[in-house]
């Protein structure tokens, strides 16, 4: 049996739904883990929900759950009180799950994991720069950039993280405040890459329940976001764009 | 000439006035007053108190009337208010599935956006993909 707050489970769904409508969730006696990429292989989400983030966790089985993120989100919109506890039970030998908040009891048939894309291989990327910024500020800045453009250049330098967007006739430049200088690794030589604001907008929305996020970057390299959102250890990887000719 | 104090009954021997001031009783210190004058004073004060009581009673009656009037207005509106509250509850019940359907629609939109974005990225020659293999 696994008991978790509605708020935390909803946050998990929000983090996943930024990139994918479904995933293979590995459930063990240590908690829940998943990795998934979006259909275009541009973005990847990694989530670890440890046992300690549950209110009660007595699950001893190891099994893979085909998670239909949309359906879970819809169920949580019915069991909508963030203070409620959601109880998830997986009877031994059964494929179905029972999901309840005490008022509603769903007997849920998860997706067949074989029909869901396998986990991507663990990435090995050298991202020399790291900067800690506010998730809320990032979301706000991306919204500002989207007014004029559909892509933005992220540059990490000793001044911090700067975002630049240039549309047909307009430009916007914004430097985000470094939230934790000690945990940041700011390079002497600026490192920058170009990214789709469409993707950045969704990732920023998925990270909205995090306080601070650590952005790992390189020159024309993917971007990695690491964050902790209400007890959920999560990360995103985003592939860069090439500069148009 | 001595006099008997009508308040306390003490016999006083001093009866000369000092100027216009009546002598005072040596026991209770009240001014000398004749029993008849005292009676008159009592009647006058009694009449004043009775008038005050009457006025207060009239005021209380007016307040009671006002309370009854306002009570009747409250009662007149309590019934319709209860009906309105019930109507509100019924509307809320009607709205609940609509709200849930809207939320479901919103989620559907988000997931369609995810698919559309992936489709757009696949067709975008400037968008790179993540540099590792994803098993089929």
Short mmCIF file of C-alpha atoms in Angstrom, two decimals:
data_model
loop_
_atom_site.label_atom_id
_atom_site.label_comp_id
_atom_site.label_asym_id
_atom_site.label_seq_id
_atom_site.Cartn_x
_atom_site.Cartn_y
_atom_site.Cartn_z
CA UNK A 1 0.00 0.00 0.00
CA UNK A 2 1.20 3.51 -0.79
CA UNK A 3 -0.24 6.71 0.64
CA UNK A 4 0.71 10.09 -0.72
CA UNK A 5 -0.72 13.59 -0.52
CA UNK A 6 -2.92 14.65 -3.44
CA UNK A 7 -0.76 17.73 -3.85
CA UNK A 8 2.43 15.73 -4.32
CA UNK A 9 0.86 13.28 -6.72
CA UNK A 10 -0.61 16.14 -8.76
CA UNK A 11 2.84 17.80 -8.85
CA UNK A 12 4.31 14.53 -10.16
CA UNK A 13 1.73 14.44 -12.96
CA UNK A 14 2.43 18.10 -13.83
CA UNK A 15 6.17 17.40 -14.09
CA UNK A 16 5.57 14.42 -16.40
CA UNK A 17 2.85 15.96 -18.54
CA UNK A 18 5.18 18.78 -19.65
CA UNK A 19 6.79 16.30 -22.02
CA UNK A 20 4.86 13.08 -22.25
CA UNK A 21 1.32 11.72 -21.92
CA UNK A 22 2.56 8.33 -20.69
CA UNK A 23 5.57 6.68 -19.12
CA UNK A 24 6.83 3.46 -17.59
CA UNK A 25 6.88 4.03 -13.83
CA UNK A 26 9.14 1.61 -11.97
CA UNK A 27 7.69 0.91 -8.54
CA UNK A 28 9.95 -0.79 -5.99
CA UNK A 29 10.29 -0.96 -2.23
CA UNK A 30 12.37 2.26 -2.46
CA UNK A 31 9.83 4.41 -4.26
CA UNK A 32 8.83 5.39 -7.80
CA UNK A 33 11.21 6.18 -10.64
CA UNK A 34 10.80 6.95 -14.28
CA UNK A 35 12.57 8.37 -17.33
CA UNK A 36 10.75 9.34 -20.47
CA UNK A 37 11.37 11.32 -23.62
CA UNK A 38 8.88 13.21 -25.71
CA UNK A 39 7.83 11.85 -29.07
CA UNK A 40 10.39 13.99 -30.93
CA UNK A 41 13.34 12.98 -28.68
CA UNK A 42 13.92 16.64 -27.91
CA UNK A 43 13.09 16.63 -24.22
CA UNK A 44 13.57 14.10 -21.45
CA UNK A 45 12.12 13.95 -17.97
CA UNK A 46 13.64 12.04 -15.05
CA UNK A 47 11.73 11.60 -11.83
CA UNK A 48 12.49 9.92 -8.54
CA UNK A 49 9.80 9.86 -5.88
CA UNK A 50 11.48 8.25 -2.87
CA UNK A 51 9.65 6.21 -0.28
CA UNK A 52 10.20 8.98 2.27
CA UNK A 53 7.96 11.31 0.24
CA UNK A 54 5.02 9.01 0.85
CA UNK A 55 2.95 9.17 4.03
CA UNK A 56 2.96 5.41 4.18
CA UNK A 57 4.78 2.94 1.98
CA UNK A 58 4.52 -0.79 2.50
CA UNK A 59 4.90 -1.88 -1.14
CA UNK A 60 7.50 -4.65 -1.39
CA UNK A 61 6.87 -5.78 -4.95
CA UNK A 62 8.92 -4.56 -7.88
CA UNK A 63 6.82 -3.89 -10.94
CA UNK A 64 6.48 -1.59 -13.90
CA UNK A 65 3.37 0.54 -14.16
CA UNK A 66 2.24 1.84 -17.54
CA UNK A 67 1.19 5.29 -16.38
CA UNK A 68 -1.38 7.15 -18.45
CA UNK A 69 -0.48 10.57 -17.10
CA UNK A 70 -3.58 12.19 -18.59
CA UNK A 71 -5.90 9.74 -16.87
CA UNK A 72 -4.10 10.11 -13.54
CA UNK A 73 -4.40 13.90 -13.90
CA UNK A 74 -8.13 13.61 -14.61
CA UNK A 75 -8.63 11.35 -11.58
CA UNK A 76 -6.76 13.85 -9.41
CA UNK A 77 -9.00 16.63 -10.72
CA UNK A 78 -11.90 14.70 -9.19
CA UNK A 79 -10.05 13.83 -5.97
CA UNK A 80 -9.05 17.45 -5.93
CA UNK A 81 -8.42 18.49 -2.31
CA UNK A 82 -4.64 19.06 -2.06
CA UNK A 83 -4.74 18.18 1.64
CA UNK A 84 -6.30 14.76 1.03
CA UNK A 85 -4.27 11.55 1.11
CA UNK A 86 -4.45 9.30 -1.93
CA UNK A 87 -4.13 5.59 -1.21
CA UNK A 88 -2.81 3.40 -3.99
CA UNK A 89 -2.99 -0.36 -3.66
CA UNK A 90 -1.67 -3.00 -5.98
CA UNK A 91 -3.03 -6.39 -4.96
CA UNK A 92 -0.49 -9.15 -5.57
CA UNK A 93 -0.93 -10.94 -8.86
CA UNK A 94 -3.45 -8.39 -10.13
CA UNK A 95 -2.84 -5.95 -12.95
CA UNK A 96 -5.30 -3.37 -11.61
CA UNK A 97 -4.67 -0.67 -9.03
CA UNK A 98 -7.06 0.80 -6.49
CA UNK A 99 -6.74 4.55 -6.16
CA UNK A 100 -8.84 6.32 -3.56
CA UNK A 101 -9.10 9.52 -1.52
CA UNK A 102 -11.69 8.02 0.80
CA UNK A 103 -14.57 9.57 -1.14
CA UNK A 104 -13.94 8.08 -4.59
CA UNK A 105 -12.49 4.63 -5.23
CA UNK A 106 -11.07 4.06 -8.69
CA UNK A 107 -10.20 0.59 -9.85
CA UNK A 108 -7.68 1.57 -12.46
CA UNK A 109 -6.37 -0.56 -15.30
CA UNK A 110 -2.94 0.86 -16.12
CA UNK A 111 -1.40 0.81 -19.59
CA UNK A 112 0.44 -2.31 -20.66
CA UNK A 113 4.08 -1.24 -20.12
CA UNK A 114 5.03 -3.08 -23.33
CA UNK A 115 2.99 -0.52 -25.29
CA UNK A 116 4.87 2.41 -23.69
CA UNK A 117 8.29 3.54 -24.92
CA UNK A 118 11.16 2.00 -23.03
CA UNK A 119 13.32 4.04 -20.75
CA UNK A 120 15.95 6.05 -22.58
CA UNK A 121 19.56 5.18 -21.86
CA UNK A 122 21.15 7.28 -19.17
CA UNK A 123 22.70 10.33 -20.81
CA UNK A 124 26.38 11.14 -20.47
CA UNK A 125 26.81 14.84 -21.00
CA UNK A 126 29.60 17.20 -20.02
CA UNK A 127 27.88 20.37 -18.92
CA UNK A 128 30.57 22.51 -17.30
CA UNK A 129 28.43 25.39 -16.08
CA UNK A 130 25.80 25.33 -13.35
CA UNK A 131 23.64 28.16 -12.07
CA UNK A 132 20.93 28.15 -9.43
CA UNK A 133 17.91 30.30 -10.32
CA UNK A 134 14.33 30.78 -9.24
CA UNK A 135 11.73 28.60 -11.02
CA UNK A 136 9.14 31.35 -10.79
CA UNK A 137 11.46 33.94 -12.33
CA UNK A 138 12.36 31.58 -15.16
CA UNK A 139 8.69 30.98 -15.94
CA UNK A 140 8.01 34.71 -15.96
CA UNK A 141 10.98 35.51 -18.21
CA UNK A 142 10.05 32.79 -20.69
CA UNK A 143 6.53 34.18 -20.88
CA UNK A 144 8.03 37.60 -21.61
CA UNK A 145 10.27 36.19 -24.33
CA UNK A 146 7.37 34.37 -26.02
CA UNK A 147 5.72 37.70 -26.74
CA UNK A 148 8.33 38.43 -29.39
CA UNK A 149 10.01 35.19 -30.44
CA UNK A 150 9.79 31.40 -30.53
CA UNK A 151 13.41 30.69 -29.58
CA UNK A 152 15.88 32.09 -27.06
CA UNK A 153 19.60 31.93 -26.40
CA UNK A 154 20.63 30.98 -22.87
CA UNK A 155 24.08 32.14 -21.87
CA UNK A 156 25.86 31.23 -18.65
CA UNK A 157 28.78 33.43 -17.71
CA UNK A 158 30.39 34.76 -14.56
CA UNK A 159 27.47 37.22 -14.40
CA UNK A 160 24.94 34.41 -14.15
CA UNK A 161 22.27 33.21 -16.59
CA UNK A 162 21.15 35.53 -19.35
CA UNK A 163 18.32 34.87 -21.76
CA UNK A 164 18.04 36.67 -25.09
CA UNK A 165 15.21 36.52 -27.57
CA UNK A 166 15.05 38.22 -30.92
CA UNK A 167 11.94 38.42 -33.03
CA UNK A 168 11.46 39.90 -36.49
CA UNK A 169 11.46 43.45 -35.09
CA UNK A 170 11.94 43.19 -31.34
CA UNK A 171 14.52 42.03 -28.85
CA UNK A 172 14.55 41.23 -25.18
CA UNK A 173 17.50 40.59 -22.89
CA UNK A 174 17.15 39.46 -19.28
CA UNK A 175 19.67 38.34 -16.67
CA UNK A 176 18.25 36.04 -14.01
CA UNK A 177 19.38 36.48 -10.44
CA UNK A 178 21.69 33.77 -9.10
CA UNK A 179 19.95 32.32 -6.04
CA UNK A 180 22.88 30.35 -4.62
CA UNK A 181 26.36 31.48 -5.63
CA UNK A 182 28.08 28.74 -3.61
CA UNK A 183 26.22 26.00 -5.50
CA UNK A 184 26.73 27.65 -8.90
CA UNK A 185 29.69 27.03 -11.21
CA UNK A 186 29.99 30.14 -13.35
CA UNK A 187 32.43 29.93 -16.26
CA UNK A 188 34.96 32.64 -17.15
CA UNK A 189 34.16 32.22 -20.83
CA UNK A 190 30.42 32.51 -21.57
CA UNK A 191 28.72 29.33 -22.74
CA UNK A 192 25.53 29.60 -24.73
CA UNK A 193 22.99 27.52 -26.62
CA UNK A 194 19.74 28.19 -28.46
CA UNK A 195 16.46 26.60 -27.38
CA UNK A 196 12.84 26.44 -28.39
CA UNK A 197 10.72 28.68 -26.16
CA UNK A 198 7.77 26.33 -26.72
CA UNK A 199 9.62 23.58 -24.92
CA UNK A 200 11.07 25.93 -22.31
CA UNK A 201 7.58 27.20 -21.52
CA UNK A 202 6.31 23.68 -20.81
CA UNK A 203 9.36 22.72 -18.76
CA UNK A 204 9.04 25.93 -16.74
CA UNK A 205 5.38 25.07 -16.08
CA UNK A 206 6.38 21.58 -14.95
CA UNK A 207 8.92 23.11 -12.56
CA UNK A 208 6.57 25.69 -11.09
CA UNK A 209 6.22 23.91 -7.76
CA UNK A 210 10.00 23.94 -7.27
CA UNK A 211 11.60 26.85 -5.43
CA UNK A 212 15.05 26.99 -6.96
CA UNK A 213 16.33 25.01 -9.91
CA UNK A 214 19.88 24.22 -10.98
CA UNK A 215 20.54 24.79 -14.65
CA UNK A 216 23.48 22.88 -16.15
CA UNK A 217 24.68 24.21 -19.49
CA UNK A 218 27.44 24.02 -22.07
CA UNK A 219 28.26 25.53 -25.43
CA UNK A 220 25.65 24.38 -28.01
CA UNK A 221 24.85 21.53 -25.65
CA UNK A 222 21.58 20.30 -24.19
CA UNK A 223 20.34 22.03 -21.08
CA UNK A 224 19.71 20.11 -17.89
CA UNK A 225 17.38 21.30 -15.13
CA UNK A 226 17.61 19.65 -11.70
CA UNK A 227 15.06 20.46 -9.04
CA UNK A 228 13.17 19.25 -6.03
CA UNK A 229 9.47 19.91 -6.13
CA UNK A 230 7.65 19.08 -2.90
CA UNK A 231 9.73 15.96 -2.20
CA UNK A 232 9.94 14.88 -5.86
CA UNK A 233 13.50 14.71 -7.22
CA UNK A 234 13.22 15.58 -10.87
CA UNK A 235 15.15 16.76 -13.88
CA UNK A 236 14.64 17.76 -17.48
CA UNK A 237 16.99 17.56 -20.43
CA UNK A 238 16.37 19.71 -23.45
CA UNK A 239 18.13 19.45 -26.79
CA UNK A 240 19.31 22.74 -28.32
CA UNK A 241 18.40 24.26 -31.64
CA UNK A 242 20.81 25.03 -34.43
CA UNK A 243 21.19 28.61 -35.52
CA UNK A 244 19.27 29.18 -38.74
CA UNK A 245 21.39 29.99 -41.78
CA UNK B 1 -38.37 75.73 70.91
CA UNK B 2 -37.52 72.09 70.33
CA UNK B 3 -38.58 70.20 67.27
CA UNK B 4 -38.86 66.55 66.25
CA UNK B 5 -36.95 65.60 63.08
CA UNK B 6 -39.49 63.98 60.72
CA UNK B 7 -36.71 61.85 59.12
CA UNK B 8 -35.25 60.16 62.17
CA UNK B 9 -37.55 61.14 65.01
CA UNK B 10 -34.81 62.79 67.09
CA UNK B 11 -35.82 65.66 69.35
CA UNK B 12 -33.70 68.72 68.61
CA UNK B 13 -33.48 71.68 70.94
CA UNK B 14 -31.83 74.18 68.64
CA UNK B 15 -34.45 75.76 66.41
CA UNK B 16 -33.00 79.16 65.47
CA UNK B 17 -32.29 79.76 61.87
CA UNK B 18 -28.87 81.02 60.93
CA UNK B 19 -29.55 83.57 58.24
CA UNK B 20 -31.74 81.79 55.73
CA UNK B 21 -30.32 78.36 56.60
CA UNK B 22 -32.67 76.10 58.50
CA UNK B 23 -31.15 74.36 61.52
CA UNK B 24 -30.00 70.75 60.94
CA UNK B 25 -30.94 67.70 62.94
CA UNK B 26 -28.13 66.77 65.33
CA UNK B 27 -28.65 63.06 64.51
CA UNK B 28 -29.16 62.76 60.76
CA UNK B 29 -28.03 66.23 59.68
CA UNK B 30 -31.13 66.83 57.59
CA UNK B 31 -32.57 70.33 57.37
CA UNK B 32 -35.50 71.13 59.62
CA UNK B 33 -38.73 70.62 57.75
CA UNK B 34 -42.27 70.45 58.91
CA UNK B 35 -44.04 67.11 58.55
CA UNK B 36 -46.51 68.76 56.14
CA UNK B 37 -43.71 70.16 53.98
CA UNK B 38 -42.02 66.75 54.06
CA UNK B 39 -45.24 65.09 52.90
CA UNK B 40 -45.51 67.58 50.06
CA UNK B 41 -41.89 66.94 49.06
CA UNK B 42 -42.46 63.18 49.12
CA UNK B 43 -45.58 63.50 46.97
CA UNK B 44 -43.72 65.67 44.48
CA UNK B 45 -40.78 63.29 44.22
CA UNK B 46 -43.11 60.32 43.95
CA UNK B 47 -44.98 62.01 41.10
CA UNK B 48 -41.64 62.70 39.30
CA UNK B 49 -40.53 59.08 39.71
CA UNK B 50 -43.87 57.81 38.50
CA UNK B 51 -43.65 60.02 35.41
CA UNK B 52 -40.10 58.71 34.76
CA UNK B 53 -41.29 55.10 35.13
CA UNK B 54 -44.15 55.77 32.74
CA UNK B 55 -41.75 57.31 30.19
CA UNK B 56 -39.35 54.36 30.49
CA UNK B 57 -42.25 51.91 30.12
CA UNK B 58 -43.43 53.71 26.98
CA UNK B 59 -39.89 53.64 25.60
CA UNK B 60 -39.62 49.90 26.36
CA UNK B 61 -42.97 49.32 24.65
CA UNK B 62 -41.76 51.23 21.56
CA UNK B 63 -38.53 49.16 21.47
CA UNK B 64 -40.54 45.93 21.85
CA UNK B 65 -42.79 46.97 18.96
CA UNK B 66 -39.75 47.75 16.82
CA UNK B 67 -38.16 44.38 17.63
CA UNK B 68 -41.37 42.56 16.75
CA UNK B 69 -41.56 44.49 13.49
CA UNK B 70 -37.97 43.63 12.53
CA UNK B 71 -38.46 40.04 13.64
CA UNK B 72 -41.44 39.77 11.33
CA UNK B 73 -39.36 41.13 8.43
CA UNK B 74 -36.62 38.57 9.17
CA UNK B 75 -39.16 35.77 9.28
CA UNK B 76 -40.70 37.02 6.06
CA UNK B 77 -37.29 36.70 4.34
CA UNK B 78 -36.08 33.51 6.02
CA UNK B 79 -38.32 31.33 3.91
CA UNK B 80 -37.26 32.80 0.52
CA UNK B 81 -33.62 32.84 1.71
CA UNK B 82 -33.75 29.13 2.45
CA UNK B 83 -35.25 28.59 -1.03
CA UNK B 84 -32.48 30.65 -2.61
CA UNK B 85 -29.81 28.69 -0.71
CA UNK B 86 -31.31 25.47 -1.98
CA UNK B 87 -31.36 26.85 -5.54
CA UNK B 88 -27.70 27.79 -5.12
CA UNK B 89 -26.84 24.27 -3.96
CA UNK B 90 -28.67 22.82 -6.95
CA UNK B 91 -26.82 25.14 -9.33
CA UNK B 92 -23.53 24.13 -7.74
CA UNK B 93 -24.41 20.47 -8.27
CA UNK B 94 -25.22 21.23 -11.90
CA UNK B 95 -21.97 23.13 -12.34
CA UNK B 96 -19.78 20.39 -10.89
CA UNK B 97 -19.83 18.06 -13.93
CA UNK B 98 -19.41 21.06 -16.24
CA UNK B 99 -16.38 22.19 -14.26
CA UNK B 100 -14.93 18.67 -14.35
CA UNK B 101 -15.54 18.42 -18.09
CA UNK B 102 -13.81 21.78 -18.60
CA UNK B 103 -10.83 20.58 -16.57
CA UNK B 104 -10.74 17.38 -18.58
CA UNK B 105 -10.85 19.44 -21.76
CA UNK B 106 -8.01 21.58 -20.45
CA UNK B 107 -5.91 18.47 -19.79
CA UNK B 108 -6.76 17.20 -23.25
CA UNK B 109 -5.55 20.51 -24.69
CA UNK B 110 -2.29 20.25 -22.77
CA UNK B 111 -1.67 16.75 -24.05
CA UNK B 112 -2.53 17.72 -27.59
CA UNK B 113 -0.09 20.60 -27.25
CA UNK B 114 2.59 18.11 -26.20
CA UNK B 115 1.91 16.00 -29.30
CA UNK B 116 1.73 19.05 -31.59
CA UNK B 117 4.98 20.40 -30.20
CA UNK B 118 6.73 17.06 -30.77
CA UNK B 119 5.35 16.91 -34.31
CA UNK B 120 6.52 20.47 -35.03
CA UNK B 121 9.98 19.69 -33.61
CA UNK B 122 10.28 16.58 -35.76
CA UNK B 123 9.60 18.68 -38.85
CA UNK B 124 11.93 21.50 -37.77
CA UNK B 125 15.34 20.99 -39.38
CA UNK B 126 17.00 23.32 -36.87
CA UNK B 127 15.84 21.39 -33.82
CA UNK B 128 18.38 18.79 -32.69
CA UNK B 129 17.54 15.70 -30.71
CA UNK B 130 19.05 14.45 -27.47
CA UNK B 131 22.38 12.77 -28.06
CA UNK B 132 21.66 9.24 -26.87
CA UNK B 133 19.68 6.30 -27.97
CA UNK B 134 16.11 5.72 -27.07
CA UNK B 135 15.20 2.08 -27.53
CA UNK B 136 12.27 1.60 -29.88
#
